[in-house]
RNA sequence: GGGCGAUUAGCUCAGCUGGUUAGAGCACUUCGCUUACACCGAAGGGGUCUGAGGUUCGAAUCCUUAAUCGCCCACCA
């Protein structure tokens, strides 16, 4: 027998198994015709990212399903990878250059991109390295990068195809401009924050008149782009002013007063300046009234030549100067303090400017239609399903997707312009006479490569290789996607659209939106708050399995998780308990050698445990199918701790001590149960179960529990009657212990106990278990008989089906006991009254199910019997 | 402004399609080194389920409404 280590040392064991698993390539997936497959693609973490607690939850969930399905005989393929994260990475690179006093222009595009690849080589895989610590069973041989050659080919193919279908077009639109990153960003990359600001009321005078209209603005610097002042046509105040013009306060020009429904009569003065180039709504108004759009701000948010004397000033500086000037000129009516939402780039933190520019767009309406259908028809299922509503709302109001970014790091748009004719050339390869063409300098939004992730990772490059690619054919569509709900539009919806467009098939069947992890006070984890514990530290301190178990245990489907580092004790303590249970079983084998007893048959206790095990197995299957992962861990936690350790092992101790016990037989049965438990737990705590399995089975090769079969449900072993008998026995034992505690009887002292059942049947039933009532109840003599006369020195407890008498040689605390009786009696009387009331209700008897009524009658009978006994004891 | 979710013991949460004298873990109290485990064992105390209406024989569970907290979407100068 191998030595069973007294303590589990996570770090060492985890490193060992992670290495063995990776080297023996057991998680590499192959095309196996005829064998069912289960495939998952990882949500590729950002190249610039580092592991946080959210990743732990997300990847543990994927690992649980991968391991579970693998143990159920599926060919499991879980593809890892990373995202090139356009804006973030460019930001990091530029910051690095800035530290050397350089800009990207000093390097030039080619060198800059090279620098990106160098950086990727050096740091890009950090997060995947960190993920290895978690013990994920991904197929490392299939690792992909959203900017690798294969992805690049696929991205170009999709772009060209959509362009040829007319779904990609170029247009001059107001986009969200990030002046720090100097690129367009999508709506989804913006955060709104409340900010205190000033609202400036400015007079626009009518020509040759003392009359004026007042408009309010928070951004006076854009007024050089004003091309109208608008009021609502229904607004009586302005009725008489049709066809009039006002004078621009700073530029000597007329601007028309126009009438448009968009203007809110009740807000401010009811008049609004229209600056089409710098506001989305103004742009729409401008289009309706054929107004000119004048862009007055440069890409780096300075005023341009339209601003006259203010040209070249940063907009925030210009704002102050312009206000001063307006004051001088007498055009400033007043300034109000207001709080409003301001848009910030979620990556750069800079204030986002609405900016008019040429960008590339994907027309989304047609792509969205089939994608809506598959989700509403249930072909793709969301968990929890309330996200379908959110999805529908967005998809029905979908807007065209701005896909061009003015960056260098990313997939450059496969568009070339003829140098002299300006003709547009779009193809996956450059034009032959490349010297006459210039490629569009922009790159594609990062999500343009992410949205084809589920099929591009399997080698999809174009519709041609679609047919011939065996991996793609076998593994697509994938089965499961676990992700955070905040990228439902950015990523999930778009993957569905791309999958349907290019594979004519959904990209995944089940989507699990995992919880958002918050800190102990419910605050979002954030760098600035410093409330996000480093998962590597936590894993180092408690073990990766402990963290995995804890985070899943705490994460209910659809709700947030409040995570505190010290909560990891839940998982750590559980693992220790599991470890020691195994250690106990193995320790006892030593005693088996000298033992020459005959083989024993399984007894009621074994049958009870088999029943509990299969019930647990049944629940596990349901929970995992319903994506209730916290329930999966919870039920195992309770099963192992309560049923297996607290009762089964405790009773086992008694059985082992019995004269002539079949020690080996008893332990073998326990060991088999324990191995089943290890397998049931393996998906969530892979390393410790692997280690224990090897110790227990004494396997020394590189075989793995993760390749074993998951325990199969045997419904025939479920025995509710026996389980309820055991519940009664447990209640009896608990009551005996209770009496002992109340009378301060030391553990070492055994007592004599008489159980007086109200019914013969009950007595017969429990007398089967008398040997362990005696031993774990610390009972010397146990009598179970209906007729028993009590002596003086005894303590009594009345249960629903029997009385318990415990002899005390010493003193019985009679006062305490009768106080207890009275209290109990009070409760029972109250209870019996509610039962009586219920049972005397005609309608209840008439309408409620028969079993329910009978159940209530039974309860009343028991309760009244208890009451009678108690009364006689008091009296 | 629109939508979604939450509100159950001191804390964190279970309680699925209405019928349990409302459960768990942590914390708390009192014992306890007993053939694994003090990261442990035993026994206990503690809540009427945010408020108000309603449906029902019966509601923590369904409906209406209010309050509080949180998230998402839109954004009015």
JSON list of C-alpha atoms in Angstrom, two decimals, chain A residues 614-788:
[
{"chain": "A", "resi": 614, "resn": "UNK", "atom": "CA", "xyz": [-27.83, 7.57, -7.35]},
{"chain": "A", "resi": 615, "resn": "UNK", "atom": "CA", "xyz": [-30.18, 10.28, -6.22]},
{"chain": "A", "resi": 616, "resn": "UNK", "atom": "CA", "xyz": [-27.27, 12.67, -6.26]},
{"chain": "A", "resi": 617, "resn": "UNK", "atom": "CA", "xyz": [-26.25, 11.47, -9.69]},
{"chain": "A", "resi": 618, "resn": "UNK", "atom": "CA", "xyz": [-29.75, 12.04, -10.95]},
{"chain": "A", "resi": 619, "resn": "UNK", "atom": "CA", "xyz": [-29.74, 15.60, -9.63]},
{"chain": "A", "resi": 620, "resn": "UNK", "atom": "CA", "xyz": [-26.30, 16.31, -11.02]},
{"chain": "A", "resi": 621, "resn": "UNK", "atom": "CA", "xyz": [-27.44, 15.32, -14.46]},
{"chain": "A", "resi": 622, "resn": "UNK", "atom": "CA", "xyz": [-30.44, 17.63, -14.22]},
{"chain": "A", "resi": 623, "resn": "UNK", "atom": "CA", "xyz": [-28.46, 20.51, -12.86]},
{"chain": "A", "resi": 624, "resn": "UNK", "atom": "CA", "xyz": [-25.77, 20.30, -15.49]},
{"chain": "A", "resi": 625, "resn": "UNK", "atom": "CA", "xyz": [-28.36, 20.03, -18.26]},
{"chain": "A", "resi": 626, "resn": "UNK", "atom": "CA", "xyz": [-30.12, 23.08, -16.89]},
{"chain": "A", "resi": 627, "resn": "UNK", "atom": "CA", "xyz": [-26.85, 24.99, -16.48]},
{"chain": "A", "resi": 628, "resn": "UNK", "atom": "CA", "xyz": [-27.36, 25.26, -12.74]},
{"chain": "A", "resi": 629, "resn": "UNK", "atom": "CA", "xyz": [-23.73, 24.87, -11.92]},
{"chain": "A", "resi": 630, "resn": "UNK", "atom": "CA", "xyz": [-23.87, 26.16, -8.39]},
{"chain": "A", "resi": 631, "resn": "UNK", "atom": "CA", "xyz": [-26.45, 23.50, -7.61]},
{"chain": "A", "resi": 632, "resn": "UNK", "atom": "CA", "xyz": [-24.17, 20.88, -9.11]},
{"chain": "A", "resi": 633, "resn": "UNK", "atom": "CA", "xyz": [-21.39, 21.84, -6.69]},
{"chain": "A", "resi": 634, "resn": "UNK", "atom": "CA", "xyz": [-23.76, 22.37, -3.80]},
{"chain": "A", "resi": 635, "resn": "UNK", "atom": "CA", "xyz": [-25.32, 18.95, -3.99]},
{"chain": "A", "resi": 636, "resn": "UNK", "atom": "CA", "xyz": [-21.94, 17.30, -4.14]},
{"chain": "A", "resi": 637, "resn": "UNK", "atom": "CA", "xyz": [-20.74, 19.38, -1.23]},
{"chain": "A", "resi": 638, "resn": "UNK", "atom": "CA", "xyz": [-23.68, 18.22, 0.87]},
{"chain": "A", "resi": 639, "resn": "UNK", "atom": "CA", "xyz": [-23.52, 14.65, -0.33]},
{"chain": "A", "resi": 640, "resn": "UNK", "atom": "CA", "xyz": [-19.84, 14.27, 0.45]},
{"chain": "A", "resi": 641, "resn": "UNK", "atom": "CA", "xyz": [-19.83, 16.18, 3.70]},
{"chain": "A", "resi": 642, "resn": "UNK", "atom": "CA", "xyz": [-23.11, 15.09, 5.23]},
{"chain": "A", "resi": 643, "resn": "UNK", "atom": "CA", "xyz": [-24.08, 11.74, 3.82]},
{"chain": "A", "resi": 644, "resn": "UNK", "atom": "CA", "xyz": [-20.68, 10.30, 3.10]},
{"chain": "A", "resi": 645, "resn": "UNK", "atom": "CA", "xyz": [-18.49, 11.73, 5.87]},
{"chain": "A", "resi": 646, "resn": "UNK", "atom": "CA", "xyz": [-20.84, 12.55, 8.72]},
{"chain": "A", "resi": 647, "resn": "UNK", "atom": "CA", "xyz": [-22.98, 9.43, 8.54]},
{"chain": "A", "resi": 648, "resn": "UNK", "atom": "CA", "xyz": [-21.61, 6.78, 6.25]},
{"chain": "A", "resi": 649, "resn": "UNK", "atom": "CA", "xyz": [-18.00, 6.93, 7.41]},
{"chain": "A", "resi": 650, "resn": "UNK", "atom": "CA", "xyz": [-19.00, 7.36, 11.04]},
{"chain": "A", "resi": 651, "resn": "UNK", "atom": "CA", "xyz": [-21.05, 4.21, 10.86]},
{"chain": "A", "resi": 652, "resn": "UNK", "atom": "CA", "xyz": [-18.31, 2.52, 8.90]},
{"chain": "A", "resi": 653, "resn": "UNK", "atom": "CA", "xyz": [-16.06, 2.96, 11.89]},
{"chain": "A", "resi": 654, "resn": "UNK", "atom": "CA", "xyz": [-18.52, 0.95, 13.94]},
{"chain": "A", "resi": 655, "resn": "UNK", "atom": "CA", "xyz": [-18.82, -1.76, 11.35]},
{"chain": "A", "resi": 656, "resn": "UNK", "atom": "CA", "xyz": [-15.07, -2.12, 11.09]},
{"chain": "A", "resi": 657, "resn": "UNK", "atom": "CA", "xyz": [-14.79, -2.64, 14.82]},
{"chain": "A", "resi": 658, "resn": "UNK", "atom": "CA", "xyz": [-17.38, -5.37, 14.96]},
{"chain": "A", "resi": 659, "resn": "UNK", "atom": "CA", "xyz": [-16.13, -8.78, 15.89]},
{"chain": "A", "resi": 660, "resn": "UNK", "atom": "CA", "xyz": [-15.21, -10.75, 12.76]},
{"chain": "A", "resi": 661, "resn": "UNK", "atom": "CA", "xyz": [-16.01, -7.92, 10.41]},
{"chain": "A", "resi": 662, "resn": "UNK", "atom": "CA", "xyz": [-15.22, -8.36, 6.73]},
{"chain": "A", "resi": 663, "resn": "UNK", "atom": "CA", "xyz": [-12.85, -5.42, 6.74]},
{"chain": "A", "resi": 664, "resn": "UNK", "atom": "CA", "xyz": [-11.69, -5.79, 3.17]},
{"chain": "A", "resi": 665, "resn": "UNK", "atom": "CA", "xyz": [-15.23, -6.15, 1.83]},
{"chain": "A", "resi": 666, "resn": "UNK", "atom": "CA", "xyz": [-16.46, -3.14, 3.76]},
{"chain": "A", "resi": 667, "resn": "UNK", "atom": "CA", "xyz": [-13.54, -1.01, 2.62]},
{"chain": "A", "resi": 668, "resn": "UNK", "atom": "CA", "xyz": [-13.80, -2.12, -0.98]},
{"chain": "A", "resi": 669, "resn": "UNK", "atom": "CA", "xyz": [-17.38, -0.98, -1.07]},
{"chain": "A", "resi": 670, "resn": "UNK", "atom": "CA", "xyz": [-16.40, 2.34, 0.50]},
{"chain": "A", "resi": 671, "resn": "UNK", "atom": "CA", "xyz": [-13.57, 2.71, -1.96]},
{"chain": "A", "resi": 672, "resn": "UNK", "atom": "CA", "xyz": [-15.85, 2.16, -4.93]},
{"chain": "A", "resi": 673, "resn": "UNK", "atom": "CA", "xyz": [-18.22, 4.80, -3.64]},
{"chain": "A", "resi": 674, "resn": "UNK", "atom": "CA", "xyz": [-15.32, 7.13, -3.12]},
{"chain": "A", "resi": 675, "resn": "UNK", "atom": "CA", "xyz": [-14.07, 6.61, -6.65]},
{"chain": "A", "resi": 676, "resn": "UNK", "atom": "CA", "xyz": [-17.53, 7.45, -7.97]},
{"chain": "A", "resi": 677, "resn": "UNK", "atom": "CA", "xyz": [-17.43, 10.62, -5.90]},
{"chain": "A", "resi": 678, "resn": "UNK", "atom": "CA", "xyz": [-14.06, 11.54, -7.36]},
{"chain": "A", "resi": 679, "resn": "UNK", "atom": "CA", "xyz": [-15.41, 11.12, -10.86]},
{"chain": "A", "resi": 680, "resn": "UNK", "atom": "CA", "xyz": [-18.47, 13.18, -10.08]},
{"chain": "A", "resi": 681, "resn": "UNK", "atom": "CA", "xyz": [-16.28, 15.96, -8.77]},
{"chain": "A", "resi": 682, "resn": "UNK", "atom": "CA", "xyz": [-13.61, 15.78, -11.43]},
{"chain": "A", "resi": 683, "resn": "UNK", "atom": "CA", "xyz": [-15.18, 18.33, -13.80]},
{"chain": "A", "resi": 684, "resn": "UNK", "atom": "CA", "xyz": [-15.00, 21.06, -11.17]},
{"chain": "A", "resi": 685, "resn": "UNK", "atom": "CA", "xyz": [-11.88, 20.10, -9.20]},
{"chain": "A", "resi": 686, "resn": "UNK", "atom": "CA", "xyz": [-9.78, 18.20, -11.73]},
{"chain": "A", "resi": 687, "resn": "UNK", "atom": "CA", "xyz": [-6.38, 18.11, -10.10]},
{"chain": "A", "resi": 688, "resn": "UNK", "atom": "CA", "xyz": [-7.17, 16.91, -6.60]},
{"chain": "A", "resi": 689, "resn": "UNK", "atom": "CA", "xyz": [-9.51, 14.25, -7.95]},
{"chain": "A", "resi": 690, "resn": "UNK", "atom": "CA", "xyz": [-6.83, 13.11, -10.40]},
{"chain": "A", "resi": 691, "resn": "UNK", "atom": "CA", "xyz": [-4.29, 12.90, -7.59]},
{"chain": "A", "resi": 692, "resn": "UNK", "atom": "CA", "xyz": [-6.65, 11.05, -5.24]},
{"chain": "A", "resi": 693, "resn": "UNK", "atom": "CA", "xyz": [-7.71, 8.67, -7.97]},
{"chain": "A", "resi": 694, "resn": "UNK", "atom": "CA", "xyz": [-4.10, 7.74, -8.60]},
{"chain": "A", "resi": 695, "resn": "UNK", "atom": "CA", "xyz": [-3.41, 7.23, -4.92]},
{"chain": "A", "resi": 696, "resn": "UNK", "atom": "CA", "xyz": [-6.53, 5.15, -4.36]},
{"chain": "A", "resi": 697, "resn": "UNK", "atom": "CA", "xyz": [-6.27, 3.01, -7.45]},
{"chain": "A", "resi": 698, "resn": "UNK", "atom": "CA", "xyz": [-2.49, 2.80, -7.08]},
{"chain": "A", "resi": 699, "resn": "UNK", "atom": "CA", "xyz": [-2.02, 3.59, -10.74]},
{"chain": "A", "resi": 700, "resn": "UNK", "atom": "CA", "xyz": [1.41, 4.97, -11.46]},
{"chain": "A", "resi": 701, "resn": "UNK", "atom": "CA", "xyz": [1.24, 5.46, -15.22]},
{"chain": "A", "resi": 702, "resn": "UNK", "atom": "CA", "xyz": [-0.11, 8.52, -16.95]},
{"chain": "A", "resi": 703, "resn": "UNK", "atom": "CA", "xyz": [-3.67, 7.29, -17.18]},
{"chain": "A", "resi": 704, "resn": "UNK", "atom": "CA", "xyz": [-6.16, 9.94, -16.21]},
{"chain": "A", "resi": 705, "resn": "UNK", "atom": "CA", "xyz": [-9.45, 10.03, -14.37]},
{"chain": "A", "resi": 706, "resn": "UNK", "atom": "CA", "xyz": [-10.56, 12.54, -16.97]},
{"chain": "A", "resi": 707, "resn": "UNK", "atom": "CA", "xyz": [-10.66, 9.72, -19.52]},
{"chain": "A", "resi": 708, "resn": "UNK", "atom": "CA", "xyz": [-12.72, 7.45, -17.27]},
{"chain": "A", "resi": 709, "resn": "UNK", "atom": "CA", "xyz": [-16.47, 7.09, -17.67]},
{"chain": "A", "resi": 710, "resn": "UNK", "atom": "CA", "xyz": [-18.67, 9.36, -15.64]},
{"chain": "A", "resi": 711, "resn": "UNK", "atom": "CA", "xyz": [-20.66, 7.23, -13.13]},
{"chain": "A", "resi": 712, "resn": "UNK", "atom": "CA", "xyz": [-23.85, 6.00, -14.74]},
{"chain": "A", "resi": 713, "resn": "UNK", "atom": "CA", "xyz": [-27.18, 6.49, -13.05]},
{"chain": "A", "resi": 714, "resn": "UNK", "atom": "CA", "xyz": [-28.72, 3.28, -11.71]},
{"chain": "A", "resi": 715, "resn": "UNK", "atom": "CA", "xyz": [-32.32, 4.16, -10.93]},
{"chain": "A", "resi": 716, "resn": "UNK", "atom": "CA", "xyz": [-32.96, 0.69, -9.52]},
{"chain": "A", "resi": 717, "resn": "UNK", "atom": "CA", "xyz": [-30.76, 1.50, -6.54]},
{"chain": "A", "resi": 718, "resn": "UNK", "atom": "CA", "xyz": [-32.81, 4.50, -5.50]},
{"chain": "A", "resi": 719, "resn": "UNK", "atom": "CA", "xyz": [-34.83, 3.47, -2.46]},
{"chain": "A", "resi": 720, "resn": "UNK", "atom": "CA", "xyz": [-36.93, 6.20, -0.91]},
{"chain": "A", "resi": 721, "resn": "UNK", "atom": "CA", "xyz": [-38.32, 3.97, 1.82]},
{"chain": "A", "resi": 722, "resn": "UNK", "atom": "CA", "xyz": [-34.88, 3.10, 3.07]},
{"chain": "A", "resi": 723, "resn": "UNK", "atom": "CA", "xyz": [-33.82, 6.73, 2.90]},
{"chain": "A", "resi": 724, "resn": "UNK", "atom": "CA", "xyz": [-36.76, 7.71, 5.05]},
{"chain": "A", "resi": 725, "resn": "UNK", "atom": "CA", "xyz": [-35.93, 4.93, 7.56]},
{"chain": "A", "resi": 726, "resn": "UNK", "atom": "CA", "xyz": [-32.45, 6.31, 7.83]},
{"chain": "A", "resi": 727, "resn": "UNK", "atom": "CA", "xyz": [-33.84, 9.78, 8.37]},
{"chain": "A", "resi": 728, "resn": "UNK", "atom": "CA", "xyz": [-35.73, 8.41, 11.36]},
{"chain": "A", "resi": 729, "resn": "UNK", "atom": "CA", "xyz": [-32.64, 6.72, 12.69]},
{"chain": "A", "resi": 730, "resn": "UNK", "atom": "CA", "xyz": [-30.63, 9.90, 12.27]},
{"chain": "A", "resi": 731, "resn": "UNK", "atom": "CA", "xyz": [-33.28, 11.84, 14.12]},
{"chain": "A", "resi": 732, "resn": "UNK", "atom": "CA", "xyz": [-33.16, 9.31, 16.95]},
{"chain": "A", "resi": 733, "resn": "UNK", "atom": "CA", "xyz": [-29.42, 9.55, 17.24]},
{"chain": "A", "resi": 734, "resn": "UNK", "atom": "CA", "xyz": [-29.53, 13.32, 17.15]},
{"chain": "A", "resi": 735, "resn": "UNK", "atom": "CA", "xyz": [-32.10, 13.30, 19.93]},
{"chain": "A", "resi": 736, "resn": "UNK", "atom": "CA", "xyz": [-30.04, 10.98, 22.08]},
{"chain": "A", "resi": 737, "resn": "UNK", "atom": "CA", "xyz": [-27.04, 13.23, 21.59]},
{"chain": "A", "resi": 738, "resn": "UNK", "atom": "CA", "xyz": [-29.21, 16.21, 22.40]},
{"chain": "A", "resi": 739, "resn": "UNK", "atom": "CA", "xyz": [-30.25, 14.69, 25.74]},
{"chain": "A", "resi": 740, "resn": "UNK", "atom": "CA", "xyz": [-26.64, 13.91, 26.48]},
{"chain": "A", "resi": 741, "resn": "UNK", "atom": "CA", "xyz": [-25.52, 17.44, 25.75]},
{"chain": "A", "resi": 742, "resn": "UNK", "atom": "CA", "xyz": [-28.30, 18.99, 27.78]},
{"chain": "A", "resi": 743, "resn": "UNK", "atom": "CA", "xyz": [-27.36, 16.87, 30.75]},
{"chain": "A", "resi": 744, "resn": "UNK", "atom": "CA", "xyz": [-23.65, 17.43, 30.32]},
{"chain": "A", "resi": 745, "resn": "UNK", "atom": "CA", "xyz": [-22.83, 13.77, 29.86]},
{"chain": "A", "resi": 746, "resn": "UNK", "atom": "CA", "xyz": [-19.24, 13.43, 28.74]},
{"chain": "A", "resi": 747, "resn": "UNK", "atom": "CA", "xyz": [-18.56, 11.67, 25.47]},
{"chain": "A", "resi": 748, "resn": "UNK", "atom": "CA", "xyz": [-16.61, 8.94, 27.20]},
{"chain": "A", "resi": 749, "resn": "UNK", "atom": "CA", "xyz": [-19.60, 7.89, 29.26]},
{"chain": "A", "resi": 750, "resn": "UNK", "atom": "CA", "xyz": [-22.08, 5.45, 27.74]},
{"chain": "A", "resi": 751, "resn": "UNK", "atom": "CA", "xyz": [-25.75, 5.50, 28.71]},
{"chain": "A", "resi": 752, "resn": "UNK", "atom": "CA", "xyz": [-28.66, 3.14, 28.72]},
{"chain": "A", "resi": 753, "resn": "UNK", "atom": "CA", "xyz": [-31.45, 4.06, 26.38]},
{"chain": "A", "resi": 754, "resn": "UNK", "atom": "CA", "xyz": [-35.00, 2.84, 25.94]},
{"chain": "A", "resi": 755, "resn": "UNK", "atom": "CA", "xyz": [-36.92, 3.69, 22.86]},
{"chain": "A", "resi": 756, "resn": "UNK", "atom": "CA", "xyz": [-40.65, 3.39, 23.21]},
{"chain": "A", "resi": 757, "resn": "UNK", "atom": "CA", "xyz": [-42.31, 3.43, 19.77]},
{"chain": "A", "resi": 758, "resn": "UNK", "atom": "CA", "xyz": [-45.92, 4.43, 19.46]},
{"chain": "A", "resi": 759, "resn": "UNK", "atom": "CA", "xyz": [-46.42, 1.78, 16.81]},
{"chain": "A", "resi": 760, "resn": "UNK", "atom": "CA", "xyz": [-45.01, -1.71, 16.59]},
{"chain": "A", "resi": 761, "resn": "UNK", "atom": "CA", "xyz": [-43.93, -1.19, 12.95]},
{"chain": "A", "resi": 762, "resn": "UNK", "atom": "CA", "xyz": [-41.73, 1.73, 13.73]},
{"chain": "A", "resi": 763, "resn": "UNK", "atom": "CA", "xyz": [-39.92, -0.22, 16.39]},
{"chain": "A", "resi": 764, "resn": "UNK", "atom": "CA", "xyz": [-39.31, -3.16, 14.10]},
{"chain": "A", "resi": 765, "resn": "UNK", "atom": "CA", "xyz": [-38.04, -0.90, 11.39]},
{"chain": "A", "resi": 766, "resn": "UNK", "atom": "CA", "xyz": [-35.44, 0.88, 13.43]},
{"chain": "A", "resi": 767, "resn": "UNK", "atom": "CA", "xyz": [-34.32, -2.12, 15.42]},
{"chain": "A", "resi": 768, "resn": "UNK", "atom": "CA", "xyz": [-32.43, -3.18, 12.29]},
{"chain": "A", "resi": 769, "resn": "UNK", "atom": "CA", "xyz": [-30.09, -0.28, 12.95]},
{"chain": "A", "resi": 770, "resn": "UNK", "atom": "CA", "xyz": [-29.61, -0.77, 16.66]},
{"chain": "A", "resi": 771, "resn": "UNK", "atom": "CA", "xyz": [-25.89, -1.53, 16.34]},
{"chain": "A", "resi": 772, "resn": "UNK", "atom": "CA", "xyz": [-25.06, 1.90, 15.13]},
{"chain": "A", "resi": 773, "resn": "UNK", "atom": "CA", "xyz": [-27.61, 3.73, 17.21]},
{"chain": "A", "resi": 774, "resn": "UNK", "atom": "CA", "xyz": [-25.68, 2.19, 20.07]},
{"chain": "A", "resi": 775, "resn": "UNK", "atom": "CA", "xyz": [-22.24, 3.04, 18.85]},
{"chain": "A", "resi": 776, "resn": "UNK", "atom": "CA", "xyz": [-22.54, 6.50, 17.50]},
{"chain": "A", "resi": 777, "resn": "UNK", "atom": "CA", "xyz": [-25.16, 7.45, 20.07]},
{"chain": "A", "resi": 778, "resn": "UNK", "atom": "CA", "xyz": [-22.75, 6.30, 22.81]},
{"chain": "A", "resi": 779, "resn": "UNK", "atom": "CA", "xyz": [-25.33, 3.87, 24.15]},
{"chain": "A", "resi": 780, "resn": "UNK", "atom": "CA", "xyz": [-24.49, 0.89, 26.31]},
{"chain": "A", "resi": 781, "resn": "UNK", "atom": "CA", "xyz": [-27.78, -0.96, 26.55]},
{"chain": "A", "resi": 782, "resn": "UNK", "atom": "CA", "xyz": [-30.46, -0.21, 24.01]},
{"chain": "A", "resi": 783, "resn": "UNK", "atom": "CA", "xyz": [-33.99, -1.51, 24.36]},
{"chain": "A", "resi": 784, "resn": "UNK", "atom": "CA", "xyz": [-36.68, -0.92, 21.80]},
{"chain": "A", "resi": 785, "resn": "UNK", "atom": "CA", "xyz": [-40.00, -1.98, 23.25]},
{"chain": "A", "resi": 786, "resn": "UNK", "atom": "CA", "xyz": [-43.49, -0.68, 23.28]},
{"chain": "A", "resi": 787, "resn": "UNK", "atom": "CA", "xyz": [-44.23, -1.31, 26.93]},
{"chain": "A", "resi": 788, "resn": "UNK", "atom": "CA", "xyz": [-41.70, 0.29, 29.12]}
]
